[in-house]
Amino acid sequence: MTHAIGSRSTVPGISRRQFIATSIAGGTALALGGHSAFAKAGDTLKIGFVSPRTGPLAGFGQTDGYVLDLARKALAGGLDIGGKKYSVEILDQDTQSDPSRAGQLAKDLINNQAIDLMLAVSTPEVINPVADACEAAGVPCLSTVMPWEAWYFGRGAKPGAPSPFKWTYHFGFGVGEFFKTYISQWNLIETNKKVGVMYPNDADGNAIRANLAPLLAKQGFTIVDPGAYETGTTDYSSQIALFKQEGVEIFNSFPIPPDFAAFWRQAAQQGLIKQIKICQVAKTGLFPSDIEALGDLGMKISSAAYWHKAFPYKSPLTGVSGSELADGYEAASGKQWTQQLGASMSLLDAGFEALKASTDAKDKAAVAKALSQLKTETMIGKVDFTSGPVANVSPGPIIGTQWVAAKEGSKFPLDYVVTENATDPKVPVEAKLLPYNG
């Protein structure tokens, strides 16, 4: 899936003729077969964009084609940096949800495509191998959508020690944001505060177990943890039996979609869900397709949003608002909007803001320095690498949400409502949290 500005890729709903006319009206002499508006190959910036478009993590990449088309249209006239105009190529690649492939794609973009900046999005299975390849090769890399602790400590950084990373930067939610959100969300409903957790043996699960669970325990929640499970597990009878025995009323997990679907169906068959008042799922349950696949079992599952169309921010790259982004995607695709739209847009927003802030966009060290000093507002809100909890990291919001039945006459069967906003009070609360049972 490699496209460049100047290819046939345009925004869905815009004809080729309209696209050309828009470009010319904007003063662009862009030739659809190449880059005749720009004199030299050295005036072209190459941006790698790596995400999971297929495989078990495909929900994270479902909207990337639409977002990339919007970005390409916005960049069709080139990018002005320091009085110089650059052509821009965005070379997007699908990891197929395979960490090994992610690393291989990153090396190909670095060694064979000679990219100037790498953008990686969604889950440790994508981001960490890409970031590691960039760190080894001395290529600036920006990423988002995974807990920053799983990115930072999961790649070898040590608590209290200086950052070992020179080229790689990550923004978005961390354990601190999950903690604030879960405390805020879980106190909206009266429970016995017993939390059954299913944390997998992967970068996400290990980071959450080590950092989040102790914080929740200090707030009076009893953590019932049957231990790390392996991705691909098919029988969850022992975990379910433990949760029933302990009387847990809150369930929390960070699974991939197939694992959660298998667990939750078994939990229904074995009677566990009858006692659950809050089912709080991260990583899975983020997208309508995940919930629809569960049928009635998916209704009133609680989630958390790293972006929602209610976020009151605009994209500096494309100028679109949250509602415009969501509505445009639904009109173009016929599918319901997802939170990934704003997250992927924010990655492009921040990446191009860093390029514009650099003293020389073709100098990798200058771009890395610009990333380290980046302080801007994107589609998800603030990105600020000057005041993070550790170097190379800018934390971001995660907002409490819930899946409920859509109102009669709605285009889609589900509605995704905001139920709390502890990590960003500018995001409006839309609905009261409903108990999963009871």
Coordinates of C-alpha atoms in Angstrom, one line a residue:
M1 CA 0.0 0.0 0.0
T2 CA 2.5 2.6 -1.1
H3 CA 1.1 5.9 -2.5
A4 CA 2.7 9.2 -3.2
I5 CA 1.3 12.6 -3.9
G6 CA 0.9 12.7 -7.6
S7 CA -0.6 9.2 -7.7
R8 CA -4.3 8.4 -8.4
S9 CA -5.1 8.6 -4.7
T10 CA -7.6 11.4 -3.9
V11 CA -10.1 12.1 -1.2
P12 CA -13.2 9.8 -1.5
G13 CA -16.0 11.7 -2.9
I14 CA -13.8 14.1 -4.9
S15 CA -13.4 13.3 -8.6
R16 CA -10.1 13.3 -10.4
R17 CA -11.1 16.4 -12.3
Q18 CA -12.2 18.2 -9.1
F19 CA -8.9 17.2 -7.5
I20 CA -6.9 18.7 -10.4
A21 CA -9.0 21.8 -10.4
T22 CA -8.5 22.3 -6.7
S23 CA -4.8 21.9 -7.0
I24 CA -4.5 24.4 -9.8
A25 CA -6.8 26.9 -8.0
G26 CA -4.4 26.7 -5.1
G27 CA -1.6 27.8 -7.3
T28 CA -0.1 24.3 -7.7
A29 CA 1.4 23.2 -10.9
L30 CA 1.3 19.6 -9.8
A31 CA 1.7 17.0 -12.5
L32 CA -0.2 13.8 -11.7
G33 CA 2.6 11.7 -13.2
G34 CA 5.4 13.2 -11.1
H35 CA 6.6 16.3 -9.4
S36 CA 7.3 18.8 -12.2
A37 CA 6.4 21.7 -9.9
F38 CA 9.6 21.0 -7.9
A39 CA 12.9 21.3 -9.6
K40 CA 15.1 18.7 -7.9
A41 CA 14.8 15.4 -6.2
G42 CA 16.3 16.9 -3.1
D43 CA 13.2 19.1 -2.8
T44 CA 11.1 16.1 -2.1
L45 CA 10.3 15.0 1.5
K46 CA 9.6 11.3 1.9
I47 CA 7.5 10.3 4.9
G48 CA 7.0 6.7 6.0
F49 CA 3.6 5.8 7.5
V50 CA 3.3 2.3 9.1
S51 CA 0.1 0.9 10.5
P52 CA -1.9 -2.4 10.7
R53 CA -4.4 -2.3 7.9
T54 CA -5.1 -6.1 7.9
G55 CA -4.8 -9.0 10.4
P56 CA -6.1 -9.1 14.0
L57 CA -5.3 -5.4 14.5
A58 CA -7.0 -4.2 11.3
G59 CA -9.6 -2.2 13.3
F60 CA -6.7 0.3 14.1
G61 CA -5.9 0.7 10.4
Q62 CA -9.4 0.7 8.9
T63 CA -9.7 4.5 8.6
D64 CA -6.0 5.3 7.7
G65 CA -6.7 5.3 4.0
Y66 CA -9.2 8.1 4.4
V67 CA -7.0 10.1 6.7
L68 CA -4.0 9.7 4.4
D69 CA -6.1 10.9 1.4
L70 CA -7.0 14.1 3.4
A71 CA -3.4 14.7 4.2
R72 CA -2.3 14.2 0.6
K73 CA -4.9 16.6 -0.6
A74 CA -3.7 19.2 2.0
L75 CA -0.1 18.7 0.9
A76 CA -0.7 18.6 -2.9
G77 CA 0.7 22.1 -3.3
G78 CA 3.8 21.2 -1.4
L79 CA 5.1 22.3 2.0
D80 CA 6.8 25.6 2.7
I81 CA 9.6 25.3 5.2
G82 CA 12.0 28.1 5.9
G83 CA 11.2 29.8 2.6
K84 CA 11.7 26.7 0.6
K85 CA 8.9 24.6 -1.0
Y86 CA 9.1 20.8 -0.8
S87 CA 7.1 18.2 -2.6
V88 CA 5.8 15.5 -0.2
E89 CA 5.5 11.8 -0.6
I90 CA 3.7 9.7 2.0
L91 CA 4.7 6.1 1.7
D92 CA 2.2 4.0 3.7
Q93 CA 2.7 0.4 4.6
D94 CA 0.5 -2.3 6.1
T95 CA 2.2 -4.4 8.8
Q96 CA -0.5 -7.1 8.5
S97 CA -0.5 -7.0 12.4
D98 CA 2.9 -8.8 12.3
P99 CA 5.7 -7.3 14.5
S100 CA 8.4 -8.9 12.3
R101 CA 6.9 -7.5 9.2
A102 CA 6.7 -4.1 10.8
G103 CA 10.4 -4.1 11.4
Q104 CA 11.1 -5.3 7.9
L105 CA 8.9 -2.6 6.4
A106 CA 10.7 0.0 8.5
K107 CA 14.1 -1.1 7.3
D108 CA 12.9 -1.0 3.7
L109 CA 11.6 2.5 4.1
I110 CA 14.8 3.6 5.7
N111 CA 17.3 1.8 3.5
N112 CA 15.6 1.6 0.1
Q113 CA 13.1 4.5 0.1
A114 CA 15.4 7.0 2.0
I115 CA 12.6 8.5 4.1
D116 CA 13.2 11.7 6.0
L117 CA 10.7 11.0 8.8
M118 CA 8.9 7.9 10.0
L119 CA 5.4 7.9 11.4
A120 CA 4.1 4.8 13.2
V121 CA 0.7 4.2 14.7
S122 CA -1.2 1.8 16.8
T123 CA -0.1 -0.9 19.3
P124 CA 3.3 -2.1 20.4
E125 CA 3.2 -4.8 17.8
V126 CA 3.6 -2.1 15.2
I127 CA 5.3 0.8 16.9
N128 CA 8.1 -0.8 18.9
P129 CA 9.8 -2.7 16.0
V130 CA 9.5 0.4 13.8
A131 CA 10.9 2.7 16.4
D132 CA 13.8 0.3 17.2
A133 CA 14.7 0.2 13.5
C134 CA 14.7 4.0 13.3
E135 CA 16.7 4.4 16.5
A136 CA 19.4 2.0 15.1
A137 CA 19.5 3.8 11.7
G138 CA 19.4 7.4 13.0
V139 CA 16.1 8.3 11.4
P140 CA 13.6 10.5 13.3
C141 CA 10.4 8.6 14.2
L142 CA 7.1 9.8 15.8
S143 CA 4.4 7.5 17.0
T144 CA 1.1 7.3 18.9
V145 CA -1.6 5.0 20.2
M146 CA -0.1 2.7 22.8
P147 CA 0.7 3.3 26.5
W148 CA 3.9 5.3 26.6
E149 CA 5.3 3.1 29.3
A150 CA 5.1 0.1 27.0
W151 CA 6.9 2.2 24.3
Y152 CA 9.5 3.7 26.7
F153 CA 10.3 0.9 29.2
G154 CA 9.3 -1.8 26.8
R155 CA 12.2 -0.8 24.5
G156 CA 14.8 -0.8 27.2
A157 CA 14.6 2.6 29.1
K158 CA 15.2 2.4 32.8
P159 CA 13.3 4.2 35.5
G160 CA 15.3 7.2 36.8
A161 CA 17.9 6.9 34.1
P162 CA 18.4 9.3 31.2
S163 CA 16.5 8.4 28.0
P164 CA 18.5 6.1 25.7
F165 CA 16.6 7.4 22.7
K166 CA 17.9 10.1 20.4
W167 CA 15.7 9.6 17.3
T168 CA 12.4 8.3 18.5
Y169 CA 9.5 10.1 20.1
H170 CA 6.0 9.0 21.2
F171 CA 2.9 10.9 22.3
G172 CA -0.4 9.9 23.9
F173 CA -1.9 8.2 26.9
G174 CA 0.0 6.4 29.6
V175 CA -0.8 4.5 32.8
G176 CA -1.4 7.8 34.6
E177 CA -4.2 8.7 32.2
F178 CA -5.8 5.2 32.5
F179 CA -5.6 5.5 36.3
K180 CA -7.4 8.9 36.3
T181 CA -10.0 7.7 33.8
Y182 CA -10.7 4.4 35.5
I183 CA -11.0 5.9 39.0
S184 CA -13.4 8.5 37.6
Q185 CA -15.4 6.0 35.5
W186 CA -15.6 3.2 38.1
N187 CA -16.8 5.5 40.9
L188 CA -19.8 6.5 38.8
I189 CA -21.5 3.1 39.7
E190 CA -21.7 1.5 43.1
T191 CA -19.7 -1.8 43.2
N192 CA -17.8 -4.0 45.7
K193 CA -14.6 -2.6 44.1
K194 CA -13.4 -6.1 43.2
V195 CA -11.7 -6.0 39.8
G196 CA -11.0 -9.1 37.8
V197 CA -8.1 -8.3 35.4
M198 CA -6.9 -10.1 32.3
Y199 CA -3.6 -8.7 31.3
P200 CA -1.8 -10.5 28.5
N201 CA 1.9 -11.5 28.4
D202 CA 2.8 -8.7 26.0
A203 CA 4.2 -5.2 26.1
D204 CA 0.8 -3.6 26.9
G205 CA -0.2 -6.2 29.5
N206 CA 3.1 -6.2 31.3
A207 CA 3.3 -2.4 31.5
I208 CA -0.3 -2.2 32.8
R209 CA 0.2 -5.0 35.4
A210 CA 3.4 -3.4 36.7
N211 CA 2.2 0.2 36.8
L212 CA -1.6 0.5 36.8
A213 CA -2.7 -2.3 39.0
P214 CA -0.8 -1.1 42.1
L215 CA -2.3 2.4 41.7
L216 CA -5.8 1.0 41.5
A217 CA -5.1 -1.0 44.7
K218 CA -4.1 2.1 46.6
Q219 CA -7.5 3.6 45.7
G220 CA -9.3 0.8 47.5
F221 CA -9.9 -1.6 44.6
T222 CA -9.2 -5.3 45.1
I223 CA -7.3 -6.6 42.1
V224 CA -8.0 -10.3 41.3
D225 CA -5.3 -11.3 38.8
P226 CA -5.1 -14.9 37.6
G227 CA -1.8 -14.1 35.9
A228 CA -0.6 -13.3 32.4
Y229 CA -2.2 -15.2 29.6
E230 CA -0.7 -15.9 26.2
T231 CA -2.2 -14.3 23.1
G232 CA -4.2 -16.8 21.2
T233 CA -5.5 -18.6 24.3
T234 CA -8.8 -20.4 23.6
D235 CA -9.9 -21.7 27.0
Y236 CA -10.5 -19.2 29.8
S237 CA -12.3 -21.5 32.2
S238 CA -9.8 -21.2 35.0
Q239 CA -9.8 -17.4 35.0
I240 CA -13.6 -17.3 34.8
A241 CA -13.9 -19.7 37.8
L242 CA -11.6 -17.5 39.8
F243 CA -13.6 -14.3 39.0
K244 CA -16.8 -16.0 40.0
Q245 CA -15.4 -17.4 43.2
E246 CA -14.0 -13.9 44.2
G247 CA -17.3 -12.2 43.3
V248 CA -15.7 -9.6 41.0
E249 CA -18.1 -6.9 39.8
I250 CA -15.6 -4.9 37.6
F251 CA -13.7 -6.6 34.7
N252 CA -10.7 -4.9 33.0
S253 CA -8.6 -6.2 30.2
F254 CA -6.1 -5.1 27.4
P255 CA -6.6 -7.9 24.9
I256 CA -6.5 -8.2 21.1
P257 CA -10.1 -8.6 19.6
P258 CA -10.1 -12.4 19.0
D259 CA -9.0 -13.1 22.6
F260 CA -11.6 -10.9 24.2
A261 CA -14.4 -12.3 22.0
A262 CA -13.5 -15.8 23.0
F263 CA -13.2 -14.9 26.7
W264 CA -16.5 -12.9 26.8
R265 CA -18.5 -15.5 25.1
Q266 CA -17.2 -18.2 27.6
A267 CA -17.9 -15.7 30.4
A268 CA -21.5 -15.6 29.3
Q269 CA -21.8 -19.3 28.9
Q270 CA -20.4 -19.9 32.4
G271 CA -22.4 -17.3 34.1
L272 CA -19.7 -14.7 35.0
I273 CA -21.2 -11.7 33.2
K274 CA -24.4 -11.9 35.4
Q275 CA -22.3 -10.4 38.3
I276 CA -20.4 -7.8 36.2
K277 CA -21.5 -4.2 36.7
I278 CA -18.6 -2.6 34.7
C279 CA -16.8 -4.3 31.8
Q280 CA -13.9 -1.9 31.0
V281 CA -12.0 -3.1 28.0
A282 CA -9.0 -1.4 26.4
K283 CA -7.2 -2.1 23.0
T284 CA -10.3 -4.2 22.1
G285 CA -13.8 -2.5 22.3
L286 CA -12.4 0.6 20.7
F287 CA -14.2 0.2 17.4
P288 CA -17.8 -0.5 16.5
S289 CA -16.9 -3.6 14.5
D290 CA -15.5 -5.2 17.7
I291 CA -18.7 -4.6 19.6
E292 CA -21.1 -5.5 16.8
A293 CA -19.3 -8.8 16.5
L294 CA -20.3 -9.7 20.0
G295 CA -24.1 -9.1 19.4
D296 CA -26.0 -8.4 22.6
L297 CA -23.0 -9.2 24.7
G298 CA -21.3 -6.1 23.4
M299 CA -24.0 -3.7 24.6
K300 CA -23.0 -1.4 27.5
I301 CA -19.3 -2.4 27.4
S302 CA -17.2 0.4 28.7
S303 CA -14.2 1.6 26.7
A304 CA -11.9 4.6 26.6
A305 CA -11.2 7.0 23.8
Y306 CA -7.8 8.5 22.8
W307 CA -9.9 10.6 20.4
H308 CA -13.7 11.2 20.0
K309 CA -15.5 13.3 17.5
A310 CA -16.6 15.4 20.5
F311 CA -13.0 16.6 21.0
P312 CA -13.0 20.4 20.5
Y313 CA -9.8 20.5 18.4
K314 CA -9.0 21.0 14.7
S315 CA -6.3 19.5 12.6
P316 CA -3.6 22.1 11.7
L317 CA -2.6 20.1 8.6
T318 CA -6.1 19.7 7.0
G319 CA -8.2 22.3 8.9
V320 CA -11.0 19.8 9.6
S321 CA -12.8 19.6 13.0
G322 CA -13.7 16.4 14.8
S323 CA -17.3 16.3 13.6
E324 CA -16.2 17.1 10.0
L325 CA -13.6 14.3 10.1
A326 CA -16.2 11.8 11.5
D327 CA -19.0 12.9 9.1
G328 CA -16.7 12.9 6.1
Y329 CA -15.5 9.4 6.8
E330 CA -19.0 8.1 7.2
A331 CA -20.1 9.7 4.0
A332 CA -17.2 8.4 2.0
S333 CA -17.0 4.9 3.4
G334 CA -20.5 4.1 4.5
K335 CA -19.0 2.9 7.8
Q336 CA -19.3 4.3 11.3
W337 CA -16.6 6.7 12.5
T338 CA -13.9 5.4 14.8
Q339 CA -11.6 7.0 17.3
Q340 CA -8.6 6.0 15.2
L341 CA -9.5 8.8 12.7
G342 CA -8.4 11.6 15.0
A343 CA -5.4 9.7 16.3
S344 CA -3.9 9.0 12.9
M345 CA -4.7 12.6 11.9
S346 CA -2.9 13.9 15.0
L347 CA 0.2 11.9 14.1
L348 CA 0.3 13.5 10.7
D349 CA -0.5 16.9 12.3
A350 CA 2.4 16.6 14.8
G351 CA 4.8 15.1 12.2
F352 CA 4.4 17.9 9.8
E353 CA 4.5 20.6 12.5
A354 CA 7.9 19.2 13.5
L355 CA 9.1 19.3 9.9
K356 CA 8.0 22.9 9.6
A357 CA 9.8 23.8 12.9
S358 CA 13.1 22.2 11.9
T359 CA 15.9 24.3 10.6
D360 CA 16.4 21.9 7.7
A361 CA 13.7 19.3 6.9
K362 CA 16.3 17.2 5.0
D363 CA 18.6 17.1 8.0
K364 CA 17.6 14.1 10.2
A365 CA 19.3 15.5 13.2
A366 CA 17.5 18.9 12.8
V367 CA 14.1 17.1 12.5
A368 CA 14.9 15.0 15.6
K369 CA 15.7 18.2 17.5
A370 CA 12.5 19.8 16.3
L371 CA 10.6 16.8 17.6
S372 CA 12.3 17.1 21.0
Q373 CA 11.1 20.7 21.2
L374 CA 7.7 20.3 19.7
K375 CA 4.8 22.0 21.4
T376 CA 1.7 22.2 19.3
E377 CA -2.0 21.5 19.2
T378 CA -3.3 18.6 17.1
M379 CA -6.6 16.8 16.5
I380 CA -6.3 15.1 19.9
G381 CA -5.2 18.3 21.7
K382 CA -1.8 19.2 23.1
V383 CA 1.4 17.5 22.0
D384 CA 4.3 18.8 24.1
F385 CA 7.7 17.1 24.3
T386 CA 9.2 19.9 26.5
S387 CA 7.4 18.9 29.7
G388 CA 6.8 15.1 29.5
P389 CA 7.1 12.7 32.4
V390 CA 10.3 11.5 30.7
A391 CA 12.3 12.6 27.7
N392 CA 11.0 11.6 24.3
V393 CA 7.4 11.3 25.6
S394 CA 4.4 13.6 25.6
P395 CA 1.3 12.2 27.5
G396 CA -2.2 12.6 26.1
P397 CA -5.8 12.1 27.2
I398 CA -7.9 8.9 27.4
I399 CA -11.6 9.6 27.9
G400 CA -14.1 7.3 29.6
T401 CA -16.8 6.0 27.1
Q402 CA -19.5 3.4 26.7
W403 CA -21.2 1.6 23.9
V404 CA -25.0 1.9 23.9
A405 CA -27.9 1.3 21.6
A406 CA -28.3 4.1 19.1
K407 CA -31.5 6.2 19.1
E408 CA -34.2 5.1 16.8
G409 CA -33.6 6.3 13.2
S410 CA -29.9 6.4 13.6
K411 CA -27.7 5.3 10.6
F412 CA -25.8 2.8 12.7
P413 CA -26.9 0.4 15.5
L414 CA -24.5 1.7 18.2
D415 CA -23.6 5.0 19.7
Y416 CA -20.3 5.7 21.4
V417 CA -20.9 8.2 24.3
V418 CA -18.5 10.1 26.5
T419 CA -19.2 9.3 30.2
E420 CA -16.3 11.1 31.9
N421 CA -13.5 13.5 31.1
A422 CA -11.0 13.6 33.9
T423 CA -8.0 13.7 31.6
D424 CA -9.4 16.6 29.4
P425 CA -12.3 18.6 30.9
K426 CA -12.6 20.4 27.5
V427 CA -14.2 17.2 26.1
P428 CA -18.0 17.4 26.9
V429 CA -19.6 14.5 28.9
E430 CA -22.5 13.2 26.8
A431 CA -24.2 10.5 28.9
K432 CA -24.5 8.8 32.3
L433 CA -22.5 5.5 32.6
L434 CA -25.0 2.6 32.7
P435 CA -24.2 -0.7 34.6
Y436 CA -23.4 -3.7 32.3
N437 CA -25.9 -5.7 34.5
G438 CA -28.3 -4.6 37.2

